[in-house]
Amino acid sequence: MLAKGVVCACLAGAALAPARTPSDLSAYREPLERILREGLRTCTAHELLLDLCRTAPHRLSGSSGAADAVKWAKQALERAGLENVRLEPCSVPFWERGSTAELALAGADGSVSAASERLAIAALGPSVPTPVEGLTAEVVEVHDFEELRALGDSARGKIVFFNRSMDASLADTFEAYGKAVDQRWGGAREAAKAGGIAAIVRSMTTRLDDLPHTGSMGYEEGVPKVPAVAISTHGAERLAARLKKAPVRARLRLDCRQHEDQPSFNVVGELPGSELASEVLVVGGHLDAWDLAEGATDDGAGCAQSIEAVRLIKALGLKPKRTLRVVLFMNEENGLRGAKAYAESHKDELEQHVLAMESDRGGFTPRGFESDASPEGLELLRAAAELLSPIGIGFVRPGSGGADVGPLGRAGVPTIGYVPDCQRYFDIHHCERDTVAQVSPRELELGAISMAGMLYVVADVPERLPRAAASK
Amino acid sequence: MLAKGVVCACLAGAALAPARTPSDLSAYREPLERILREGLRTCTAHELLLDLCRTAPHRLSGSSGAADAVKWAKQALERAGLENVRLEPCSVPFWERGSTAELALAGADGSVSAASERLAIAALGPSVPTPVEGLTAEVVEVHDFEELRALGDSARGKIVFFNRSMDASLADTFEAYGKAVDQRWGGAREAAKAGGIAAIVRSMTTRLDDLPHTGSMGYEEGVPKVPAVAISTHGAERLAARLKKAPVRARLRLDCRQHEDQPSFNVVGELPGSELASEVLVVGGHLDAWDLAEGATDDGAGCAQSIEAVRLIKALGLKPKRTLRVVLFMNEENGLRGAKAYAESHKDELEQHVLAMESDRGGFTPRGFESDASPEGLELLRAAAELLSPIGIGFVRPGSGGADVGPLGRAGVPTIGYVPDCQRYFDIHHCERDTVAQVSPRELELGAISMAGMLYVVADVPERLPRAAASK
């Protein structure tokens, strides 16, 4: 997930309401038990994920891999037996990493040679490149924007190194991420404002290792665009240790490129409602992924779970009253263009959108849900979640459904995000480790089952989930 | 863990009591928060686990690796700052796997050659070996003991293949294990009673792969001892497919060996209580491990967590009233000799044992605890667990503390087992996959933190935890 904003909530969240099940939901125990058994018996979400990551391992927006992912998604929705399978157009940015990302530390004489120490980095997207010969300058270390501003003119002409760690002592890793990621998103902008010529940002992980974690950053109109890279946490420690001893000159070389926007697509398929087909529940993840690995956790998992959740309901012959619509969004990572295009092109239909669910926090074991529904809406969602407590769903807490359903939420559609356990997420996020090998088939499937259970209840109960307040 | 018996409980267990914190425990919020922060900041449990698995990767009871593990444990307890660090003797069985474990399927002419198909197997402990030339016989497939008995004489002289899967559709993998593991424990015995000459048992995992999962089995006095092996789940599927087409002859070769019992040790260390030092809380895991990998999950994790839990309390300067005693048990996997020796040699002190805690379900993310405490005892444990809900502890359910604390429980000491998430456990259990790479540092540490929090409260509250009923 993109999650450049602050995400802050306690790990466990508000507990489910004291044990009680409204009598009107007790009829859902049996179908939810069937969803659970069928899901765990077949574990199809993992097959879907393997297939996506084999077919389109690299699928950053605009790339040929992203086009492959769109084709794959259409076929996967058709194979799952969904109807009205279609591509809905959106225009996306197309940034390429290139083949060079080098940070070389100069020796005692200030020059860089073949023997110079190299530290592991990766360009942030959409960083501008350096000149072919690279940028060579002194490195200045800071820990936040305030410290940088306090340097006044002394950052001028330098490479600014943002080295504030994610706070590992927080139990909620997303909270720790939210408190550190401003460096990644805004580091290049702030470096440029201070007269710096490039930004190096400590990777967003609590783990100490050699893998740079990429991610999105932003430029600001009127502020020079300077190159921006992530450095591995070990690399950051190493660079900081060198800086403690003496000034460090470094050469940064990047050959990434920004191309023209490209045509692309959200991929959509439906299980039409049996009685109230015009009322729609959206469920989705994002098809695009950062390009350093397979994007299995971010967000192949959410795509596989969204398809699997609706497939399970259909395969069991369950016929919810309202329509379930899988939307596999394009370009969550660096633009949200798919999410915006969906909300825009369906704007006349949003009054009829009952709920929008997103899975973009990984395929880990279930913990709960997070939702911006009204208090009355939360009550219904919590009653449904109680039915899922045997598989580890423990809360529906107030919060955001996620980035891709955000535009729908702002239009008044209640949104809900699936919240799996968060401990391993930032070990994997946006780095080489994001492969299928990191995903447990059973944990992934239990997520799909949790989503299917919640969707089925909300799509089928007589009372419609209350609308949220628009334009939050 | 050994877990040959039936373990059956719903995944989530009884929820914590409706939100309320007895006022007398609210003073523990602050120290538990400090334990959490310090634990997550340092993540020392993972360092301990790495060190154990590097020092003594193979440590089945009686082996030189087990002796290395004992030495390691003594040093680790000393380094953690514990007092009264000591080795407490026990005598353990010593079984060695040997170097040959081969299952070759005969060709159409009934003979085995270099070209014959081999299926991945591992001896169960303490299986007897085959003759050097192997045992060659027809294979007969059954799914339970009843089906075997119904065969009457037609299993005579054959290799009996127990091929009942773990039920993947159960959310609680330990429940699925409990319903299948009778084949492993009793397969050889039942095969011999039916006149069979060996037993092949489908591996105890829901995953379909090529890794045999070893484990313990038992012989019965007066029943011939026949060799027993685990076959990988893929291998089991393959063998079953061959048997569907035509009779299958197979040759089994094993050169495992049972030696004389060996002297060994439980390793013990203490943080003496500040006011009620004679009242003791035990916390432990088992030092021995099956020999196919590093035993990182089973049960290096529990050892590391037990040490880390008490180290955290001490490092923060907390001084609980009662004594915390780490006991790293020897020989859980194939004999429980350490557990029995501890209960026997401390029998005069067991009245003063307040609680015995075990961690032997892996180093996964926290879910809860399981305890045989009295209803009043459970009330206190649940109130303490509520303080741990921010890190994902959701229940204290009635049940067993674990195998190593079992003899203490039968003597009336309340026992409690740490219950992490169970979805990945049987992917790893007793097979080559049980390495440190499968353990998340943060998940492991959160287990240690959960244990430390629970221990600290029970060791420090004014009221002593009520005793359980003896001789259950």
Short mmCIF file of N, CA and C in Angstrom, two decimals, chain A residues 70-214:
data_model
loop_
_atom_site.label_atom_id
_atom_site.label_comp_id
_atom_site.label_asym_id
_atom_site.label_seq_id
_atom_site.Cartn_x
_atom_site.Cartn_y
_atom_site.Cartn_z
N VAL A 70 -3.29 -6.82 -16.10
CA VAL A 70 -4.68 -6.52 -16.48
C VAL A 70 -5.29 -7.71 -17.22
N LYS A 71 -4.52 -8.26 -18.16
CA LYS A 71 -5.02 -9.43 -18.90
C LYS A 71 -5.27 -10.59 -17.95
N TRP A 72 -4.31 -10.80 -17.05
CA TRP A 72 -4.45 -11.89 -16.08
C TRP A 72 -5.71 -11.71 -15.25
N ALA A 73 -5.94 -10.48 -14.80
CA ALA A 73 -7.06 -10.21 -13.90
C ALA A 73 -8.39 -10.49 -14.59
N LYS A 74 -8.47 -10.09 -15.85
CA LYS A 74 -9.72 -10.33 -16.59
C LYS A 74 -10.00 -11.84 -16.66
N GLN A 75 -8.96 -12.58 -16.99
CA GLN A 75 -9.14 -14.05 -17.08
C GLN A 75 -9.46 -14.65 -15.72
N ALA A 76 -8.81 -14.14 -14.68
CA ALA A 76 -9.04 -14.69 -13.34
C ALA A 76 -10.48 -14.45 -12.89
N LEU A 77 -11.00 -13.26 -13.19
CA LEU A 77 -12.38 -12.97 -12.81
C LEU A 77 -13.35 -13.85 -13.60
N GLU A 78 -13.03 -14.07 -14.86
CA GLU A 78 -13.89 -14.95 -15.67
C GLU A 78 -13.84 -16.38 -15.15
N ARG A 79 -12.62 -16.84 -14.84
CA ARG A 79 -12.48 -18.21 -14.31
C ARG A 79 -13.19 -18.39 -12.98
N ALA A 80 -13.28 -17.30 -12.21
CA ALA A 80 -13.97 -17.37 -10.91
C ALA A 80 -15.48 -17.38 -11.10
N GLY A 81 -15.93 -17.26 -12.35
CA GLY A 81 -17.36 -17.35 -12.63
C GLY A 81 -18.10 -16.03 -12.48
N LEU A 82 -17.36 -14.92 -12.43
CA LEU A 82 -18.04 -13.63 -12.28
C LEU A 82 -18.64 -13.18 -13.61
N GLU A 83 -19.59 -12.26 -13.51
CA GLU A 83 -20.26 -11.74 -14.69
C GLU A 83 -19.85 -10.30 -14.94
N ASN A 84 -20.24 -9.81 -16.12
CA ASN A 84 -19.95 -8.41 -16.49
C ASN A 84 -18.47 -8.08 -16.31
N VAL A 85 -17.61 -9.04 -16.63
CA VAL A 85 -16.18 -8.79 -16.47
C VAL A 85 -15.74 -7.79 -17.54
N ARG A 86 -15.04 -6.77 -17.12
CA ARG A 86 -14.73 -5.69 -18.06
C ARG A 86 -13.50 -4.90 -17.61
N LEU A 87 -12.92 -4.19 -18.56
CA LEU A 87 -11.82 -3.27 -18.26
C LEU A 87 -12.39 -1.85 -18.25
N GLU A 88 -12.09 -1.10 -17.22
CA GLU A 88 -12.55 0.29 -17.16
C GLU A 88 -11.32 1.19 -17.23
N PRO A 89 -11.29 2.06 -18.24
CA PRO A 89 -10.04 2.78 -18.54
C PRO A 89 -9.65 3.83 -17.49
N CYS A 90 -8.34 3.98 -17.37
CA CYS A 90 -7.78 5.10 -16.62
C CYS A 90 -6.42 5.41 -17.25
N SER A 91 -5.95 6.63 -17.08
CA SER A 91 -4.64 7.02 -17.60
C SER A 91 -3.67 7.00 -16.42
N VAL A 92 -2.49 6.42 -16.63
CA VAL A 92 -1.57 6.26 -15.49
C VAL A 92 -0.20 6.82 -15.79
N PRO A 93 0.52 7.24 -14.76
CA PRO A 93 1.91 7.66 -14.96
C PRO A 93 2.78 6.44 -15.30
N PHE A 94 3.88 6.70 -15.98
CA PHE A 94 4.79 5.60 -16.37
C PHE A 94 6.20 6.05 -16.03
N TRP A 95 6.71 5.54 -14.93
CA TRP A 95 8.07 5.86 -14.47
C TRP A 95 8.86 4.55 -14.48
N GLU A 96 10.09 4.64 -14.97
CA GLU A 96 10.94 3.44 -14.99
C GLU A 96 12.19 3.67 -14.15
N ARG A 97 12.52 2.63 -13.39
CA ARG A 97 13.65 2.68 -12.47
C ARG A 97 15.00 2.77 -13.19
N GLY A 98 15.07 2.21 -14.41
CA GLY A 98 16.36 2.15 -15.10
C GLY A 98 17.24 1.07 -14.51
N SER A 99 18.52 1.09 -14.89
CA SER A 99 19.39 -0.01 -14.47
C SER A 99 20.50 0.43 -13.52
N THR A 100 20.59 1.72 -13.26
CA THR A 100 21.67 2.20 -12.39
C THR A 100 21.12 2.90 -11.15
N ALA A 101 21.53 2.42 -9.99
CA ALA A 101 21.23 3.12 -8.73
C ALA A 101 22.45 2.88 -7.86
N GLU A 102 23.32 3.86 -7.79
CA GLU A 102 24.61 3.65 -7.14
C GLU A 102 24.91 4.80 -6.18
N LEU A 103 25.25 4.43 -4.97
CA LEU A 103 25.73 5.42 -4.00
C LEU A 103 27.13 5.00 -3.59
N ALA A 104 28.12 5.77 -4.01
CA ALA A 104 29.52 5.45 -3.73
C ALA A 104 30.09 6.49 -2.78
N LEU A 105 30.72 6.03 -1.71
CA LEU A 105 31.32 6.96 -0.75
C LEU A 105 32.76 7.26 -1.15
N ALA A 106 33.07 8.53 -1.23
CA ALA A 106 34.42 8.91 -1.66
C ALA A 106 35.46 8.53 -0.60
N GLY A 107 36.67 8.31 -1.06
CA GLY A 107 37.77 7.99 -0.15
C GLY A 107 38.31 9.25 0.52
N ALA A 108 39.41 9.09 1.20
CA ALA A 108 40.00 10.19 1.97
C ALA A 108 40.35 11.38 1.06
N ASP A 109 40.69 11.11 -0.20
CA ASP A 109 41.06 12.19 -1.12
C ASP A 109 39.84 12.83 -1.78
N GLY A 110 38.65 12.41 -1.40
CA GLY A 110 37.44 13.02 -1.94
C GLY A 110 36.99 12.48 -3.28
N SER A 111 37.71 11.49 -3.81
CA SER A 111 37.34 10.96 -5.13
C SER A 111 36.71 9.58 -5.01
N VAL A 112 35.93 9.24 -6.02
CA VAL A 112 35.27 7.93 -6.08
C VAL A 112 36.00 7.05 -7.08
N SER A 113 36.28 5.82 -6.67
CA SER A 113 36.94 4.90 -7.59
C SER A 113 36.22 3.56 -7.55
N ALA A 114 36.74 2.62 -8.31
CA ALA A 114 36.14 1.29 -8.31
C ALA A 114 36.19 0.66 -6.93
N ALA A 115 37.14 1.12 -6.12
CA ALA A 115 37.29 0.52 -4.79
C ALA A 115 36.42 1.21 -3.73
N SER A 116 35.74 2.27 -4.12
CA SER A 116 34.95 3.01 -3.12
C SER A 116 33.83 2.14 -2.55
N GLU A 117 33.52 2.41 -1.29
CA GLU A 117 32.43 1.67 -0.66
C GLU A 117 31.09 2.04 -1.30
N ARG A 118 30.29 1.00 -1.62
CA ARG A 118 28.95 1.22 -2.17
C ARG A 118 27.91 0.84 -1.11
N LEU A 119 26.86 1.62 -1.02
CA LEU A 119 25.77 1.28 -0.10
C LEU A 119 24.50 1.00 -0.92
N ALA A 120 23.72 0.04 -0.44
CA ALA A 120 22.55 -0.42 -1.21
C ALA A 120 21.45 0.64 -1.20
N ILE A 121 21.06 1.08 -2.40
CA ILE A 121 19.98 2.07 -2.53
C ILE A 121 19.01 1.65 -3.63
N ALA A 122 17.87 2.30 -3.65
CA ALA A 122 16.90 2.15 -4.74
C ALA A 122 16.24 3.49 -4.94
N ALA A 123 16.01 3.86 -6.20
CA ALA A 123 15.34 5.12 -6.47
C ALA A 123 13.93 5.09 -5.92
N LEU A 124 13.46 6.21 -5.40
CA LEU A 124 12.05 6.38 -5.09
C LEU A 124 11.35 6.85 -6.36
N GLY A 125 10.08 6.51 -6.51
CA GLY A 125 9.36 6.92 -7.71
C GLY A 125 8.46 8.11 -7.42
N PRO A 126 8.40 9.10 -8.30
CA PRO A 126 9.07 9.22 -9.59
C PRO A 126 10.30 10.12 -9.53
N SER A 127 11.36 9.64 -8.94
CA SER A 127 12.56 10.47 -8.87
C SER A 127 13.05 10.85 -10.27
N VAL A 128 13.61 12.05 -10.36
CA VAL A 128 14.36 12.41 -11.57
C VAL A 128 15.72 11.71 -11.50
N PRO A 129 16.36 11.52 -12.65
CA PRO A 129 17.69 10.89 -12.65
C PRO A 129 18.76 11.90 -12.25
N THR A 130 19.95 11.41 -12.06
CA THR A 130 21.11 12.30 -11.93
C THR A 130 21.71 12.48 -13.32
N PRO A 131 22.62 13.42 -13.51
CA PRO A 131 23.41 13.41 -14.75
C PRO A 131 24.13 12.05 -14.88
N VAL A 132 24.49 11.69 -16.09
CA VAL A 132 25.13 10.39 -16.32
C VAL A 132 26.36 10.22 -15.44
N GLU A 133 27.12 11.28 -15.26
CA GLU A 133 28.35 11.17 -14.46
C GLU A 133 28.04 11.18 -12.96
N GLY A 134 26.78 11.37 -12.61
CA GLY A 134 26.39 11.37 -11.20
C GLY A 134 26.50 12.73 -10.57
N LEU A 135 26.00 12.81 -9.34
CA LEU A 135 26.13 14.01 -8.52
C LEU A 135 27.10 13.68 -7.40
N THR A 136 28.14 14.49 -7.24
CA THR A 136 29.08 14.23 -6.15
C THR A 136 29.07 15.42 -5.20
N ALA A 137 28.83 15.14 -3.94
CA ALA A 137 28.73 16.24 -2.96
C ALA A 137 28.89 15.68 -1.56
N GLU A 138 29.00 16.59 -0.62
CA GLU A 138 29.06 16.19 0.76
C GLU A 138 27.67 15.76 1.23
N VAL A 139 27.64 14.82 2.17
CA VAL A 139 26.37 14.33 2.72
C VAL A 139 26.13 15.00 4.06
N VAL A 140 24.89 15.47 4.26
CA VAL A 140 24.53 16.02 5.57
C VAL A 140 23.35 15.21 6.12
N GLU A 141 23.51 14.78 7.37
CA GLU A 141 22.48 13.91 7.97
C GLU A 141 21.52 14.74 8.81
N VAL A 142 20.21 14.47 8.62
CA VAL A 142 19.19 15.07 9.49
C VAL A 142 18.17 14.00 9.84
N HIS A 143 17.31 14.32 10.81
CA HIS A 143 16.32 13.34 11.25
C HIS A 143 14.89 13.79 11.02
N ASP A 144 14.73 15.06 10.75
CA ASP A 144 13.40 15.54 10.37
C ASP A 144 13.54 16.88 9.66
N PHE A 145 12.41 17.39 9.16
CA PHE A 145 12.44 18.59 8.34
C PHE A 145 12.86 19.81 9.17
N GLU A 146 12.49 19.80 10.42
CA GLU A 146 12.84 20.91 11.29
C GLU A 146 14.36 21.02 11.47
N GLU A 147 14.97 19.87 11.69
CA GLU A 147 16.43 19.85 11.82
C GLU A 147 17.09 20.35 10.54
N LEU A 148 16.49 19.98 9.40
CA LEU A 148 17.04 20.43 8.12
C LEU A 148 16.92 21.95 7.99
N ARG A 149 15.73 22.46 8.34
CA ARG A 149 15.53 23.90 8.22
C ARG A 149 16.48 24.66 9.15
N ALA A 150 16.73 24.09 10.30
CA ALA A 150 17.61 24.75 11.27
C ALA A 150 19.05 24.85 10.76
N LEU A 151 19.36 24.02 9.76
CA LEU A 151 20.72 24.08 9.21
C LEU A 151 20.95 25.34 8.40
N GLY A 152 19.82 26.01 8.00
CA GLY A 152 19.95 27.22 7.20
C GLY A 152 20.69 26.93 5.91
N ASP A 153 21.69 27.72 5.62
CA ASP A 153 22.39 27.61 4.34
C ASP A 153 23.38 26.45 4.28
N SER A 154 23.59 25.79 5.40
CA SER A 154 24.68 24.81 5.39
C SER A 154 24.30 23.49 4.71
N ALA A 155 23.03 23.36 4.28
CA ALA A 155 22.68 22.18 3.47
C ALA A 155 22.85 22.47 1.98
N ARG A 156 23.11 23.71 1.66
CA ARG A 156 23.19 24.11 0.24
C ARG A 156 24.27 23.33 -0.50
N GLY A 157 23.89 22.79 -1.65
CA GLY A 157 24.84 22.06 -2.49
C GLY A 157 25.14 20.66 -1.98
N LYS A 158 24.46 20.25 -0.94
CA LYS A 158 24.77 18.94 -0.35
C LYS A 158 23.70 17.90 -0.67
N ILE A 159 24.06 16.63 -0.42
CA ILE A 159 23.10 15.52 -0.47
C ILE A 159 22.53 15.38 0.94
N VAL A 160 21.21 15.51 1.05
CA VAL A 160 20.58 15.47 2.37
C VAL A 160 20.15 14.03 2.70
N PHE A 161 20.62 13.56 3.85
CA PHE A 161 20.39 12.17 4.27
C PHE A 161 19.41 12.17 5.45
N PHE A 162 18.19 11.70 5.20
CA PHE A 162 17.14 11.64 6.23
C PHE A 162 17.23 10.28 6.92
N ASN A 163 17.58 10.31 8.19
CA ASN A 163 17.91 9.04 8.87
C ASN A 163 17.11 8.81 10.16
N ARG A 164 15.83 9.17 10.12
CA ARG A 164 15.00 8.88 11.29
C ARG A 164 14.40 7.48 11.14
N SER A 165 14.64 6.63 12.16
CA SER A 165 14.16 5.24 12.11
C SER A 165 12.65 5.19 12.30
N MET A 166 12.04 4.15 11.77
CA MET A 166 10.70 3.78 12.22
C MET A 166 10.83 3.36 13.68
N ASP A 167 9.87 3.72 14.50
CA ASP A 167 9.94 3.43 15.93
C ASP A 167 9.53 1.97 16.17
N ALA A 168 10.54 1.11 16.31
CA ALA A 168 10.28 -0.33 16.45
C ALA A 168 9.54 -0.66 17.73
N SER A 169 9.55 0.24 18.70
CA SER A 169 8.92 -0.07 19.99
C SER A 169 7.41 0.08 19.96
N LEU A 170 6.86 0.55 18.84
CA LEU A 170 5.40 0.61 18.71
C LEU A 170 4.88 -0.74 18.25
N ALA A 171 3.85 -1.24 18.91
CA ALA A 171 3.30 -2.54 18.54
C ALA A 171 2.65 -2.48 17.16
N ASP A 172 2.06 -1.35 16.81
CA ASP A 172 1.41 -1.21 15.52
C ASP A 172 2.43 -0.68 14.52
N THR A 173 2.86 -1.53 13.63
CA THR A 173 3.91 -1.13 12.68
C THR A 173 3.42 -0.05 11.72
N PHE A 174 2.11 -0.01 11.46
CA PHE A 174 1.59 1.03 10.59
C PHE A 174 1.67 2.40 11.27
N GLU A 175 1.53 2.40 12.57
CA GLU A 175 1.69 3.65 13.31
C GLU A 175 3.15 4.12 13.19
N ALA A 176 4.07 3.18 13.34
CA ALA A 176 5.50 3.53 13.22
C ALA A 176 5.81 4.06 11.82
N TYR A 177 5.22 3.42 10.82
CA TYR A 177 5.40 3.84 9.43
C TYR A 177 4.86 5.26 9.23
N GLY A 178 3.65 5.47 9.75
CA GLY A 178 3.02 6.78 9.60
C GLY A 178 3.85 7.90 10.21
N LYS A 179 4.63 7.57 11.23
CA LYS A 179 5.44 8.59 11.90
C LYS A 179 6.80 8.81 11.25
N ALA A 180 7.14 8.01 10.25
CA ALA A 180 8.47 8.14 9.62
C ALA A 180 8.41 8.46 8.14
N VAL A 181 7.26 8.19 7.50
CA VAL A 181 7.23 8.17 6.04
C VAL A 181 7.19 9.57 5.42
N ASP A 182 7.00 10.60 6.25
CA ASP A 182 7.09 11.96 5.72
C ASP A 182 8.46 12.20 5.08
N GLN A 183 9.49 11.56 5.61
CA GLN A 183 10.84 11.72 5.05
C GLN A 183 10.90 11.22 3.61
N ARG A 184 10.19 10.11 3.37
CA ARG A 184 10.23 9.53 2.02
C ARG A 184 9.41 10.38 1.06
N TRP A 185 8.19 10.73 1.49
CA TRP A 185 7.32 11.48 0.60
C TRP A 185 7.86 12.89 0.37
N GLY A 186 8.33 13.54 1.41
CA GLY A 186 8.68 14.96 1.29
C GLY A 186 10.16 15.28 1.34
N GLY A 187 11.00 14.24 1.46
CA GLY A 187 12.43 14.48 1.65
C GLY A 187 13.07 15.25 0.51
N ALA A 188 12.78 14.87 -0.73
CA ALA A 188 13.39 15.54 -1.88
C ALA A 188 12.93 17.00 -1.95
N ARG A 189 11.67 17.21 -1.69
CA ARG A 189 11.12 18.58 -1.72
C ARG A 189 11.81 19.46 -0.67
N GLU A 190 11.91 18.93 0.53
CA GLU A 190 12.51 19.73 1.61
C GLU A 190 14.01 19.92 1.38
N ALA A 191 14.65 18.87 0.86
CA ALA A 191 16.07 19.00 0.55
C ALA A 191 16.28 20.12 -0.46
N ALA A 192 15.45 20.13 -1.50
CA ALA A 192 15.59 21.16 -2.55
C ALA A 192 15.33 22.55 -1.99
N LYS A 193 14.32 22.66 -1.13
CA LYS A 193 14.02 23.98 -0.54
C LYS A 193 15.22 24.51 0.26
N ALA A 194 15.98 23.58 0.83
CA ALA A 194 17.14 23.97 1.64
C ALA A 194 18.39 24.13 0.78
N GLY A 195 18.22 23.99 -0.55
CA GLY A 195 19.37 24.15 -1.43
C GLY A 195 20.13 22.85 -1.66
N GLY A 196 19.62 21.74 -1.14
CA GLY A 196 20.26 20.44 -1.34
C GLY A 196 20.10 19.96 -2.77
N ILE A 197 20.95 19.03 -3.18
CA ILE A 197 20.92 18.57 -4.58
C ILE A 197 20.38 17.16 -4.73
N ALA A 198 20.12 16.47 -3.63
CA ALA A 198 19.53 15.12 -3.69
C ALA A 198 19.10 14.73 -2.28
N ALA A 199 18.25 13.69 -2.21
CA ALA A 199 17.79 13.19 -0.92
C ALA A 199 18.02 11.69 -0.83
N ILE A 200 18.59 11.28 0.30
CA ILE A 200 18.73 9.86 0.62
C ILE A 200 17.87 9.62 1.86
N VAL A 201 16.98 8.62 1.79
CA VAL A 201 16.04 8.39 2.89
C VAL A 201 16.21 6.98 3.44
N ARG A 202 16.34 6.89 4.74
CA ARG A 202 16.41 5.59 5.40
C ARG A 202 15.17 4.76 5.05
N SER A 203 15.37 3.49 4.74
CA SER A 203 14.25 2.64 4.33
C SER A 203 13.21 2.50 5.43
N MET A 204 11.96 2.37 5.00
CA MET A 204 10.83 2.29 5.93
C MET A 204 10.65 0.84 6.39
N THR A 205 11.47 0.43 7.34
CA THR A 205 11.34 -0.89 7.93
C THR A 205 11.96 -0.83 9.32
N THR A 206 11.46 -1.67 10.23
CA THR A 206 12.08 -1.73 11.55
C THR A 206 13.25 -2.71 11.55
N ARG A 207 13.41 -3.45 10.46
CA ARG A 207 14.42 -4.50 10.40
C ARG A 207 15.76 -3.90 9.97
N LEU A 208 16.82 -4.42 10.53
CA LEU A 208 18.15 -3.98 10.13
C LEU A 208 18.65 -4.96 9.07
N ASP A 209 18.68 -4.53 7.80
CA ASP A 209 19.17 -5.44 6.77
C ASP A 209 19.67 -4.66 5.56
N ASP A 210 20.00 -5.39 4.51
CA ASP A 210 20.67 -4.76 3.36
C ASP A 210 19.75 -4.42 2.20
N LEU A 211 18.44 -4.48 2.42
CA LEU A 211 17.51 -4.27 1.32
C LEU A 211 16.93 -2.86 1.33
N PRO A 212 17.16 -2.09 0.26
CA PRO A 212 16.47 -0.81 0.19
C PRO A 212 14.97 -1.03 -0.10
N HIS A 213 14.15 -0.23 0.55
CA HIS A 213 12.69 -0.31 0.34
C HIS A 213 12.26 0.92 -0.45
N THR A 214 11.80 0.74 -1.66
CA THR A 214 11.38 1.86 -2.48
C THR A 214 10.02 2.38 -2.02
#
